CSV table of N, CA and C in Angstrom, one decimal:
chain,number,residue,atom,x,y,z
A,1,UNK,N,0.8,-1.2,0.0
A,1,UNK,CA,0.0,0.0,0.0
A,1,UNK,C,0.8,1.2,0.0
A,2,UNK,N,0.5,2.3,-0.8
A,2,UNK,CA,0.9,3.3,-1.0
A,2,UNK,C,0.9,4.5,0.7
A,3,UNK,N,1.8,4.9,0.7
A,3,UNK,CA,1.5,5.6,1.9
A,3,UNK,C,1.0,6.9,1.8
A,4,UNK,N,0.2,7.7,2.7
A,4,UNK,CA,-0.4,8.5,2.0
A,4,UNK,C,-0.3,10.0,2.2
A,5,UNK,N,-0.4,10.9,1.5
A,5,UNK,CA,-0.3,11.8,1.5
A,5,UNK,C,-0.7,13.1,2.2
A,6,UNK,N,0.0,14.0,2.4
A,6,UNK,CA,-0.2,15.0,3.3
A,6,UNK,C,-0.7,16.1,2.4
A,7,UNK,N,-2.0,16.8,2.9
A,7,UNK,CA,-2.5,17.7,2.1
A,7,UNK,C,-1.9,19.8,2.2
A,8,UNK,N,-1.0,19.1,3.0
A,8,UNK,CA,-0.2,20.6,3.1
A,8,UNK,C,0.8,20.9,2.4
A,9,UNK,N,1.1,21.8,2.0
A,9,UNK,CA,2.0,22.3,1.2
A,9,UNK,C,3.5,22.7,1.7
A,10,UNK,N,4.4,22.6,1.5
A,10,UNK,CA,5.7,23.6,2.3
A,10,UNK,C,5.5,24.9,2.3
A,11,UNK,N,5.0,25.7,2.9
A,11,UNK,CA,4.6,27.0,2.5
A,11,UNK,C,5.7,27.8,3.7
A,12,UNK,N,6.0,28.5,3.4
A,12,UNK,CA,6.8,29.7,4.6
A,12,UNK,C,5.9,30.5,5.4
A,13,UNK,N,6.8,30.9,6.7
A,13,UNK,CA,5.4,31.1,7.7
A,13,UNK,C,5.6,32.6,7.1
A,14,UNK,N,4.3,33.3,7.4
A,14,UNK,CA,3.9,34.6,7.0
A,14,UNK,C,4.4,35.7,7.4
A,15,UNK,N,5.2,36.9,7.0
A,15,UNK,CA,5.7,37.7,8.6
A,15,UNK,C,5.0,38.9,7.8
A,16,UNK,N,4.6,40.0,8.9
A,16,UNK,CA,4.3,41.0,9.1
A,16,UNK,C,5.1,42.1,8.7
A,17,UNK,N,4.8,42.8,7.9
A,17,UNK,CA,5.8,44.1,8.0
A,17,UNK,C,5.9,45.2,9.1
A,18,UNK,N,6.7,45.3,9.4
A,18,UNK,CA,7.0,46.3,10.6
A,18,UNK,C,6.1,47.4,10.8
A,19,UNK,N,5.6,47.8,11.8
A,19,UNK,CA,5.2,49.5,11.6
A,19,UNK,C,5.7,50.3,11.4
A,20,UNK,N,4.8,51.3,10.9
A,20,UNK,CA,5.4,52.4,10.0
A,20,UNK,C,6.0,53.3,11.6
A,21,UNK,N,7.6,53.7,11.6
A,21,UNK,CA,7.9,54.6,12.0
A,21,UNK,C,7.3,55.8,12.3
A,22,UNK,N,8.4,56.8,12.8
A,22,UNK,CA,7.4,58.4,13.4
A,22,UNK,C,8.7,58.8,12.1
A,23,UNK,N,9.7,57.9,11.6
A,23,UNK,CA,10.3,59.5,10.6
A,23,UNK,C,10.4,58.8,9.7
A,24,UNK,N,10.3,59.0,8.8
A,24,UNK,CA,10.3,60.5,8.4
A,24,UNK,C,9.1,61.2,8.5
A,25,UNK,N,8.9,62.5,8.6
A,25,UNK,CA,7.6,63.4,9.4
A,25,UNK,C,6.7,63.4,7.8
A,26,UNK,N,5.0,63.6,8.7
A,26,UNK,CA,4.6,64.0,7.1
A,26,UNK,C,4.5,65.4,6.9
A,27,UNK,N,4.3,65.8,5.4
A,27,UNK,CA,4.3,67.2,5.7
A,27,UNK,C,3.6,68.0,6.7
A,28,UNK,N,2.6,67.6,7.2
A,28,UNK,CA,1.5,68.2,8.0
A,28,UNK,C,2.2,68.4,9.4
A,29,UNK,N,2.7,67.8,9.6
A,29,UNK,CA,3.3,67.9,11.1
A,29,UNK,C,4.8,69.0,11.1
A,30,UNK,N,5.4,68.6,9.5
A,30,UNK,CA,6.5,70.3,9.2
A,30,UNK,C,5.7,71.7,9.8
A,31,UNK,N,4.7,71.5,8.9
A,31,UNK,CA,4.0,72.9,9.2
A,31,UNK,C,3.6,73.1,10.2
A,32,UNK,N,3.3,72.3,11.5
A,32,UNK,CA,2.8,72.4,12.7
A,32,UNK,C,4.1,72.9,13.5
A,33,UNK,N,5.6,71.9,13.4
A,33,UNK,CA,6.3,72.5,13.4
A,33,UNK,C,6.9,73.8,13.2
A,34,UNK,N,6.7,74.2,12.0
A,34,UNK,CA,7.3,75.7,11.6
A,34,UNK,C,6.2,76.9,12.5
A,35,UNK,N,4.7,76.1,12.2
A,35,UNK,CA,4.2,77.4,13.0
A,35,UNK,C,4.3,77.7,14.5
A,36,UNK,N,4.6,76.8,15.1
A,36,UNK,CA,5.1,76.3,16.5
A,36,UNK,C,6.6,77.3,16.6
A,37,UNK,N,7.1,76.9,15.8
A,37,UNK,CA,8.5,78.0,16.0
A,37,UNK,C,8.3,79.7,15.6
A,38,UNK,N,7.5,79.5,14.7
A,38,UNK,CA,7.1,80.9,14.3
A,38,UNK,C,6.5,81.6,15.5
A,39,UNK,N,5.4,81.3,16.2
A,39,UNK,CA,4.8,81.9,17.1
A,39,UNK,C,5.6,82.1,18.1
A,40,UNK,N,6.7,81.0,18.8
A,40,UNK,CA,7.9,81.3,19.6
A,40,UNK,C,8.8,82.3,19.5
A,41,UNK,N,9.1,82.8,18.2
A,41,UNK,CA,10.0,83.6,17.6
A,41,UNK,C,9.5,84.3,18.1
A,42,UNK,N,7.9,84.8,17.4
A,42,UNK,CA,7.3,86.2,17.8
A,42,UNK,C,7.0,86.5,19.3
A,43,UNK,N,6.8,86.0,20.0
A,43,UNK,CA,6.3,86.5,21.5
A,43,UNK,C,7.9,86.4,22.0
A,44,UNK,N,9.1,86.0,21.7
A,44,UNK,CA,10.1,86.3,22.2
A,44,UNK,C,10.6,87.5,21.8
A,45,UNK,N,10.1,87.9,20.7
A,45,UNK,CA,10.7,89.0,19.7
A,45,UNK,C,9.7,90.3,20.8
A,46,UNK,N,8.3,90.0,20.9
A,46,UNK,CA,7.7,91.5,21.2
A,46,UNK,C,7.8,91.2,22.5
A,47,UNK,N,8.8,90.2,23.8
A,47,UNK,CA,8.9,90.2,25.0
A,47,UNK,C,10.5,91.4,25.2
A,48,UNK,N,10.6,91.4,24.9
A,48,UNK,CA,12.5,91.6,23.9
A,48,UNK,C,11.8,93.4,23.8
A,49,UNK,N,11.0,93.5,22.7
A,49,UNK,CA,11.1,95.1,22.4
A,49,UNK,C,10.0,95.3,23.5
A,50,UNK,N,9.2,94.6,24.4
A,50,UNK,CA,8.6,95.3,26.0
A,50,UNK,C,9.5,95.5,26.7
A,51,UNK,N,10.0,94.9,27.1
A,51,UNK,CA,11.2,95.3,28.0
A,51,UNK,C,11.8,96.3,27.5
A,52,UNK,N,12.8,96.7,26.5
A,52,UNK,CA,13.1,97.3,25.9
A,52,UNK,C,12.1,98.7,26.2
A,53,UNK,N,11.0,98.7,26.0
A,53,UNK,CA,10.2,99.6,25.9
A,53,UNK,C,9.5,100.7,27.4
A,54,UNK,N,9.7,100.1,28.0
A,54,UNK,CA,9.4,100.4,29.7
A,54,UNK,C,10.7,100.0,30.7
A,55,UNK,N,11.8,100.2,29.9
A,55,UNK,CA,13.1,99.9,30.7
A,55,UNK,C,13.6,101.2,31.5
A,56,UNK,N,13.0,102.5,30.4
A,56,UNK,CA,13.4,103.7,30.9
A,56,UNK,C,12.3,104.4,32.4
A,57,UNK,N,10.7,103.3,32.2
A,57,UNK,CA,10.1,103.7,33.3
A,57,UNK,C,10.2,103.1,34.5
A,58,UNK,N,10.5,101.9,34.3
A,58,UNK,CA,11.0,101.0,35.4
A,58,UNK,C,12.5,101.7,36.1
A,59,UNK,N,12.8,102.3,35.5
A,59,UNK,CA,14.0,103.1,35.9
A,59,UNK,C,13.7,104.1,37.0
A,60,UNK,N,12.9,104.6,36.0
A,60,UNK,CA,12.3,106.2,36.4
A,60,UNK,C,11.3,105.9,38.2
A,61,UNK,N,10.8,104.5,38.2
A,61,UNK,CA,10.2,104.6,39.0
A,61,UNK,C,11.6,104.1,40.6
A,62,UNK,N,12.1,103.4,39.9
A,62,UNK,CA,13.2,102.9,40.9
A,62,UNK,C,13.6,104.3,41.5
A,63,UNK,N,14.4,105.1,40.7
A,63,UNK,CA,14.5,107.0,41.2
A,63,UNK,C,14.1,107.0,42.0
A,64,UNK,N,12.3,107.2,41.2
A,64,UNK,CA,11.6,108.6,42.8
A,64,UNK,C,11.9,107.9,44.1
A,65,UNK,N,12.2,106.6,44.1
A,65,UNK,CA,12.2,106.2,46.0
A,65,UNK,C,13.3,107.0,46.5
A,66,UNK,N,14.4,107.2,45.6
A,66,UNK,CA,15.8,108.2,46.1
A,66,UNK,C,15.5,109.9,46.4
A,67,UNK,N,14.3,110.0,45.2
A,67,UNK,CA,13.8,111.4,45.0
A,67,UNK,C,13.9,112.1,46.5
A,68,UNK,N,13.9,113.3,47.2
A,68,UNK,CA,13.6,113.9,48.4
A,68,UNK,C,13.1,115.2,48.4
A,69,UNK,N,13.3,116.1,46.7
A,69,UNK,CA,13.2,117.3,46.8
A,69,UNK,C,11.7,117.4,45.6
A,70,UNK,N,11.0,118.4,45.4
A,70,UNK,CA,10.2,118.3,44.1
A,70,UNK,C,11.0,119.0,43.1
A,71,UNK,N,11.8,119.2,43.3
A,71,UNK,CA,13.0,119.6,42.0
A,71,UNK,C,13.3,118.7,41.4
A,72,UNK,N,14.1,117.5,42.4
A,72,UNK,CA,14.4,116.3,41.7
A,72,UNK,C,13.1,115.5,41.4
A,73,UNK,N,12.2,115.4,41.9
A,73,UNK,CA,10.9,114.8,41.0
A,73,UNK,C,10.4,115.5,40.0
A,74,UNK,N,10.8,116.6,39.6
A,74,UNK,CA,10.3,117.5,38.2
A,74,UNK,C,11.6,117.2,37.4
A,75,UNK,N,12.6,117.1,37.9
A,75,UNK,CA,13.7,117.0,36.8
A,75,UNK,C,13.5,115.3,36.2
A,76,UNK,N,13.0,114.0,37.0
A,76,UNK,CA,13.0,113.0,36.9
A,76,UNK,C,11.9,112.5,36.2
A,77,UNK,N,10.8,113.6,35.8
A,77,UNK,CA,9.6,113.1,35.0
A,77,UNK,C,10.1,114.0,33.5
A,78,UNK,N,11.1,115.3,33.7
A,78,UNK,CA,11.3,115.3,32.4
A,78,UNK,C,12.0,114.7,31.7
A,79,UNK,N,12.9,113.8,32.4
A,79,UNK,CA,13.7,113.2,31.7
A,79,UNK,C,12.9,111.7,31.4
A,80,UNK,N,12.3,111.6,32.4
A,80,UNK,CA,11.0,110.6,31.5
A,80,UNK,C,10.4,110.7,30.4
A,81,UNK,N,10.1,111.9,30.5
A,81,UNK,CA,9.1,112.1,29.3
A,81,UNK,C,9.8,111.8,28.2
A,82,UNK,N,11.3,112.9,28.2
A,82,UNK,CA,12.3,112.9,27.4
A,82,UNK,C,12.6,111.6,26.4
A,83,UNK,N,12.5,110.6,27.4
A,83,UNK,CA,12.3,109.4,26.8
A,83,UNK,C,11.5,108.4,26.0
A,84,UNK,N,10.4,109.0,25.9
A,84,UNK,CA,9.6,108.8,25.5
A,84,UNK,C,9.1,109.5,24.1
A,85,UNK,N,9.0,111.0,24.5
A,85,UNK,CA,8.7,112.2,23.8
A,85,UNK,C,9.6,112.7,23.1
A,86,UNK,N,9.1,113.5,21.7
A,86,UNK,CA,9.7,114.4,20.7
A,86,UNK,C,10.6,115.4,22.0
A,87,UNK,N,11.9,115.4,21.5
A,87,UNK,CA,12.7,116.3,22.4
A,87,UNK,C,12.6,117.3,22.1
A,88,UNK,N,12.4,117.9,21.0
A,88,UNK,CA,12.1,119.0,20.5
A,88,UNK,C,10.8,119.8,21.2
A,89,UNK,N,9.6,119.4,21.3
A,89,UNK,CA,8.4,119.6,22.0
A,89,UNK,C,8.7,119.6,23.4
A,90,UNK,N,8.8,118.2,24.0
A,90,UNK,CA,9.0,118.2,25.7
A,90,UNK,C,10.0,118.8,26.2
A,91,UNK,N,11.5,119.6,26.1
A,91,UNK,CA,12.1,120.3,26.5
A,91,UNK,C,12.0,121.5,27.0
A,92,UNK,N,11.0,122.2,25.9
A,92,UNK,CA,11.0,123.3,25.9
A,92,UNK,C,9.7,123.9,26.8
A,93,UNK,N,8.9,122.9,27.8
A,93,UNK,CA,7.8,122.7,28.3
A,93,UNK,C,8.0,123.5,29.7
A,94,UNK,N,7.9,124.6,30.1
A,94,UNK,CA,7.3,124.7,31.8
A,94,UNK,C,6.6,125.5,32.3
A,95,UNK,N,6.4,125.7,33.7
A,95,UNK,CA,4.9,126.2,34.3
A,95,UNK,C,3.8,125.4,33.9
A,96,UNK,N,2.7,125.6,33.5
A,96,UNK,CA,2.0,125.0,33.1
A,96,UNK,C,1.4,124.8,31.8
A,97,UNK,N,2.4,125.2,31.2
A,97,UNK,CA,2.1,123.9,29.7
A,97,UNK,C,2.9,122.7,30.0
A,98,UNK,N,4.2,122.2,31.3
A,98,UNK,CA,4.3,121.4,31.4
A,98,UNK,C,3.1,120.5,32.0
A,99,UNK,N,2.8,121.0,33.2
A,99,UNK,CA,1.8,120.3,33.8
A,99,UNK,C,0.6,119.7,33.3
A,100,UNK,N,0.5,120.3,32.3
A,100,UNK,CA,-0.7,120.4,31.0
A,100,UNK,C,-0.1,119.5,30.5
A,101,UNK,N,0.8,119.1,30.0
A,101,UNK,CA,1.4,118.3,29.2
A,101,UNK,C,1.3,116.6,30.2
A,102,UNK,N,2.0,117.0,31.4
A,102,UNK,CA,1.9,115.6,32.1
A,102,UNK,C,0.1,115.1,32.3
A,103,UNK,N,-0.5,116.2,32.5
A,103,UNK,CA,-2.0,115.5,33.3
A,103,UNK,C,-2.6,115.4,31.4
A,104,UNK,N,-2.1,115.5,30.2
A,104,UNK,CA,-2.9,115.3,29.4
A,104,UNK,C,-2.2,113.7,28.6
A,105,UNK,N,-1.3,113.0,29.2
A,105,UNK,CA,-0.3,111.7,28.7
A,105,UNK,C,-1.1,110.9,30.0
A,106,UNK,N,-2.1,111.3,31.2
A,106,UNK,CA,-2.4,110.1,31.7
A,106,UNK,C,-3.8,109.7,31.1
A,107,UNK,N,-3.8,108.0,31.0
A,107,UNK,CA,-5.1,107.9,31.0
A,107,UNK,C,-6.3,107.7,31.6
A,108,UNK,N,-7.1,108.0,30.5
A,108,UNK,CA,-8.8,108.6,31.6
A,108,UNK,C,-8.7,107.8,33.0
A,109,UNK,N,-8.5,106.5,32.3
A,109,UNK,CA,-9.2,105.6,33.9
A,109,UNK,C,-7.9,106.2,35.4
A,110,UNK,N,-6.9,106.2,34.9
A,110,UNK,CA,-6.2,107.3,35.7
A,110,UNK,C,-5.8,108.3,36.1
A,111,UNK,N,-6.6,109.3,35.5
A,111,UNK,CA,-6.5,110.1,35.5
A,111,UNK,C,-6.7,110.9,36.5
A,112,UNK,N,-6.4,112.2,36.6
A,112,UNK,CA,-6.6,113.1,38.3
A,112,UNK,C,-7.0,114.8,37.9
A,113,UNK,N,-8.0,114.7,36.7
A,113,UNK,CA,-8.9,115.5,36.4
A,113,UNK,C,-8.8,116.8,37.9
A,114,UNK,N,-9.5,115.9,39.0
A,114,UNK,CA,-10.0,116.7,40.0
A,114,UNK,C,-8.3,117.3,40.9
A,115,UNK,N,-7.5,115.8,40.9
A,115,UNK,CA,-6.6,116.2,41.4
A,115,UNK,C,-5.2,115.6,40.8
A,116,UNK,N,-5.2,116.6,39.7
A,116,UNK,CA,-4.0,116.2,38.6
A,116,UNK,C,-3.0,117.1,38.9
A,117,UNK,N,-2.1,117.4,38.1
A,117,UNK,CA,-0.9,118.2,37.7
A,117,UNK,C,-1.1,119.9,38.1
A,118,UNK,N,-2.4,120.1,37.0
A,118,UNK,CA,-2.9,121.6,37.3
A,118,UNK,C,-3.5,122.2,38.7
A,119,UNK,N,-3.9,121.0,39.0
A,119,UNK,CA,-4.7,121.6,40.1
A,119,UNK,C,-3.8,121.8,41.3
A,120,UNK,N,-2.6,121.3,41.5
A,120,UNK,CA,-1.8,121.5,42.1
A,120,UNK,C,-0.4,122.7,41.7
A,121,UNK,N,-0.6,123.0,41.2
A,121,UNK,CA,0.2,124.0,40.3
A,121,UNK,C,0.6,124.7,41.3
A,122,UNK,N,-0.1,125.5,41.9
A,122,UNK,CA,0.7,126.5,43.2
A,122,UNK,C,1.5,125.5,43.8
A,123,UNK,N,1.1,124.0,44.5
A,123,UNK,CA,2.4,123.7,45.1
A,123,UNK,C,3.6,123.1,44.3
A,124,UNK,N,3.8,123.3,43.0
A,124,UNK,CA,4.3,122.8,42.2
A,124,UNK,C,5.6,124.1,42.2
A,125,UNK,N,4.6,124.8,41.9
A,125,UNK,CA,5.8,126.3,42.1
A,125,UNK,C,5.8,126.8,43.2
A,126,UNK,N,5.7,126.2,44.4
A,126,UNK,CA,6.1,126.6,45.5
A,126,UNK,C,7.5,125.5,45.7
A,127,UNK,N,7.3,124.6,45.7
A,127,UNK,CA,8.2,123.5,45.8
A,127,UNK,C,9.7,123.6,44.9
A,128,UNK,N,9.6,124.0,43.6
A,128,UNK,CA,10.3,124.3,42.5
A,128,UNK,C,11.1,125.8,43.4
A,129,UNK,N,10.4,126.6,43.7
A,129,UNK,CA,10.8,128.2,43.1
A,129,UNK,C,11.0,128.7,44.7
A,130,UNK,N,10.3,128.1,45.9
A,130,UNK,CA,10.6,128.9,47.1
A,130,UNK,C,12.0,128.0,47.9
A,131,UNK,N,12.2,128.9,48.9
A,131,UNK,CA,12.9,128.5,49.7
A,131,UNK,C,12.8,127.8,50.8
A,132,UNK,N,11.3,128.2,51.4
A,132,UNK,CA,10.8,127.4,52.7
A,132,UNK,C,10.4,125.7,52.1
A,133,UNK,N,10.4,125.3,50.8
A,133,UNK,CA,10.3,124.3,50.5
A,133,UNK,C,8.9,123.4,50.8
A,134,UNK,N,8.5,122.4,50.7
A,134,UNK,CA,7.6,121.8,50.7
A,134,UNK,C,7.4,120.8,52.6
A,135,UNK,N,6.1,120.7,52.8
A,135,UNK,CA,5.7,119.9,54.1
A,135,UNK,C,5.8,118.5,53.4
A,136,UNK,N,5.9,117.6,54.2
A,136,UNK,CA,6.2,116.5,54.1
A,136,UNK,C,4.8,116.2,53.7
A,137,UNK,N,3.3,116.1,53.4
A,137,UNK,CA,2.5,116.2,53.9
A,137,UNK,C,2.3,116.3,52.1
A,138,UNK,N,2.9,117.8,51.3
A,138,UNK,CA,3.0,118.1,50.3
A,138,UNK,C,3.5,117.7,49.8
A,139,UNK,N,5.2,117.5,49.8
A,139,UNK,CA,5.8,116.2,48.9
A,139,UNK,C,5.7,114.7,48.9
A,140,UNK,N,5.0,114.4,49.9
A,140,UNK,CA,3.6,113.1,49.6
A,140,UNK,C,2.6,113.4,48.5
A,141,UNK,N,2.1,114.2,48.8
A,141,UNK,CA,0.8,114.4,47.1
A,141,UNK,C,1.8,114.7,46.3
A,142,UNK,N,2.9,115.3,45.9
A,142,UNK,CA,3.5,115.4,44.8
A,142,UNK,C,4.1,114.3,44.2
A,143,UNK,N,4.5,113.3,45.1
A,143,UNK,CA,5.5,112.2,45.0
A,143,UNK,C,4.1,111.1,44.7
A,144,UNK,N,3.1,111.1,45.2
A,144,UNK,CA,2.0,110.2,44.7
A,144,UNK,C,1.5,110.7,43.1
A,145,UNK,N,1.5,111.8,43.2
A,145,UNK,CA,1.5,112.5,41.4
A,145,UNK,C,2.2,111.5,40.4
A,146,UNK,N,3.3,112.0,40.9
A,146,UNK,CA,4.7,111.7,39.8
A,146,UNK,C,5.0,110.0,39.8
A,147,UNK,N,4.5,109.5,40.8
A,147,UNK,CA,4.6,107.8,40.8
A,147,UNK,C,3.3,107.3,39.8
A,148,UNK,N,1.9,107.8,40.1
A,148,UNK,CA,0.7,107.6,39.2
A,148,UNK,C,1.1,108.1,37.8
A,149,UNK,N,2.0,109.3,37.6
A,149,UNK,CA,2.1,109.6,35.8
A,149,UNK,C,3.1,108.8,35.3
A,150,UNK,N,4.2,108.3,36.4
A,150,UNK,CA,5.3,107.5,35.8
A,150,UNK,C,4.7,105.6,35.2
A,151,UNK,N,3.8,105.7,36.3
A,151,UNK,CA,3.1,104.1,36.2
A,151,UNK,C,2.3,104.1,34.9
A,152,UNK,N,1.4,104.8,35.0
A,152,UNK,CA,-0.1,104.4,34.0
A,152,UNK,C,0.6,105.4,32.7
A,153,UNK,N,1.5,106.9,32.5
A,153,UNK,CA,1.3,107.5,31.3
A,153,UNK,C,2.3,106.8,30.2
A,154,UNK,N,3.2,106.6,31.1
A,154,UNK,CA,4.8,105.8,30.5
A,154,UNK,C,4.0,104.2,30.1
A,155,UNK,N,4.8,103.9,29.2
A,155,UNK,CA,5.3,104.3,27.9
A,155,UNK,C,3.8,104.4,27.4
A,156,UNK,N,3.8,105.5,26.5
A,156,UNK,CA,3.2,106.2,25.9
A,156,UNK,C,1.9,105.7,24.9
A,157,UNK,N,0.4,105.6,25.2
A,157,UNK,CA,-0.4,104.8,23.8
A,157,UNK,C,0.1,106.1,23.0
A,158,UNK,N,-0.4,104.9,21.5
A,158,UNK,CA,-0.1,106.1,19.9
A,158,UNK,C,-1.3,107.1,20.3
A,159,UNK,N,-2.6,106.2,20.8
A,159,UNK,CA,-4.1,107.3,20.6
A,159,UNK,C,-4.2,108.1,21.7
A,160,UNK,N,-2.8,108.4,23.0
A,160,UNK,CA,-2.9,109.5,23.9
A,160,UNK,C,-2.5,110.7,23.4
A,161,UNK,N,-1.3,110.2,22.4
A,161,UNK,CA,-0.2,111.5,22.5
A,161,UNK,C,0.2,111.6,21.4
A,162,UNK,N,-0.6,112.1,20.1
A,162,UNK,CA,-0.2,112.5,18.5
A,162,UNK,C,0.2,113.5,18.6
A,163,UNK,N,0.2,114.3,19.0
A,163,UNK,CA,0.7,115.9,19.2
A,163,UNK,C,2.5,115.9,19.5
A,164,UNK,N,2.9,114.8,20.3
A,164,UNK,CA,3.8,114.8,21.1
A,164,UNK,C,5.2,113.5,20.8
A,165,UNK,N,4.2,112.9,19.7
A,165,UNK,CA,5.8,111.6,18.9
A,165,UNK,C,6.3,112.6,17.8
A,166,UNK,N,7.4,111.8,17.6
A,166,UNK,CA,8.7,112.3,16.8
A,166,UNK,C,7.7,111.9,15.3
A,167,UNK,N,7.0,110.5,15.4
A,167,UNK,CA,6.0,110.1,13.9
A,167,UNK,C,5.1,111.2,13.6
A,168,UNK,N,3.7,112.0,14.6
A,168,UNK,CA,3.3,113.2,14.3
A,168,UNK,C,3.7,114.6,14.0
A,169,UNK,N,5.4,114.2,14.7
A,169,UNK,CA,6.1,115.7,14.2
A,169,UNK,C,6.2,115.7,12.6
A,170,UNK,N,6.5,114.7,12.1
A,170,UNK,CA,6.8,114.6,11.2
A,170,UNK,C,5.6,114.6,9.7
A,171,UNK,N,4.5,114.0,10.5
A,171,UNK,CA,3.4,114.0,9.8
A,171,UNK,C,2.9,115.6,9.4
A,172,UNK,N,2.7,116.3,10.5
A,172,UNK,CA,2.5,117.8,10.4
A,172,UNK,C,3.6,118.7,9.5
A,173,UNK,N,4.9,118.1,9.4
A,173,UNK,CA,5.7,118.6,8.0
A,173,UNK,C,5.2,118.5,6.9
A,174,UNK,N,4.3,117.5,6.4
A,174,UNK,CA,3.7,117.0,5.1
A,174,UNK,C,2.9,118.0,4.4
């Protein structure tokens, strides 16, 4: 008798192809990438020109704690300003077109309408111009002044002060 046969074949066992890896990337995930870096660039870039941009008021406010006289707090907001403002315009500013000048760079919500720049004007030139000098009492409201215009006016919105950038000076040439 014949012996009998097996109905299997020699076949090789089957293998799987590997899973698909993470690289190479598809394009969709480049772009997620690039805009990922893009957006990092930029918030580094306008953290960079903030600083940059309130470096002179963060300055300005470190001062007044040294400040003692209202001389030196009038000399320390023009040089503020200075910083900020057309040198040509803010230099040439005192009595009260400075004062005008300071109480019109704060904004509304901070503003001191009732008890701003002007309204104190006599002790402004009392403090500046006499010799009996200022009460302690007085160079508190003046020194609370000049801390509120150094905080909220510095650095400067475009829609407070057209009259008063170096870009308006220029615009009014035209």
């Amino acid at each position: 008798m014949a012996s009998p046969t097996s109905n299997t074949l020699p076949l090789a066992d089957i293998h799987l192809q590997t899973a698909p890896g993470i690289w190479p990337l598809a394009w969709g995930w480049w772009l997620v990438i690039a805009a990922t870096l893009a957006v990092i660039i930029m918030i580094v870039m306008w953290l960079r020109a903030r600083a940059k941009k309130t470096r002179a008021q963060k300055e300005a406010l470190q001062a007044l704690n040294a400040v003692t006289s209202l001389a030196d707090m009038n000399a320390l907001l023009k040089r503020a300003a200075l910083s900020y403002f057309d040198r040509e315009h803010v230099a040439g500013l005192t009595g009260a077109a400075w004062l005008r000048f300071l109480d019109a760079q704060c904004p509304d919500k901070h503003s001191r309408d009732k008890d701003g720049f002007l309204t104190h004007k006599d002790l402004w030139q009392k403090g500046i111009f006499s010799k009996e000098g200022l009460s302690d009492s007085e160079l508190a409201t003046c020194k609370a002044l000049t801390e509120n215009w150094l905080k909220h006016a510095l650095p400067p919105k475009a829609s407070r002060a057209p009259l008063y950038t170096p870009a308006a000076k220029e615009e009014n040439h035209v």
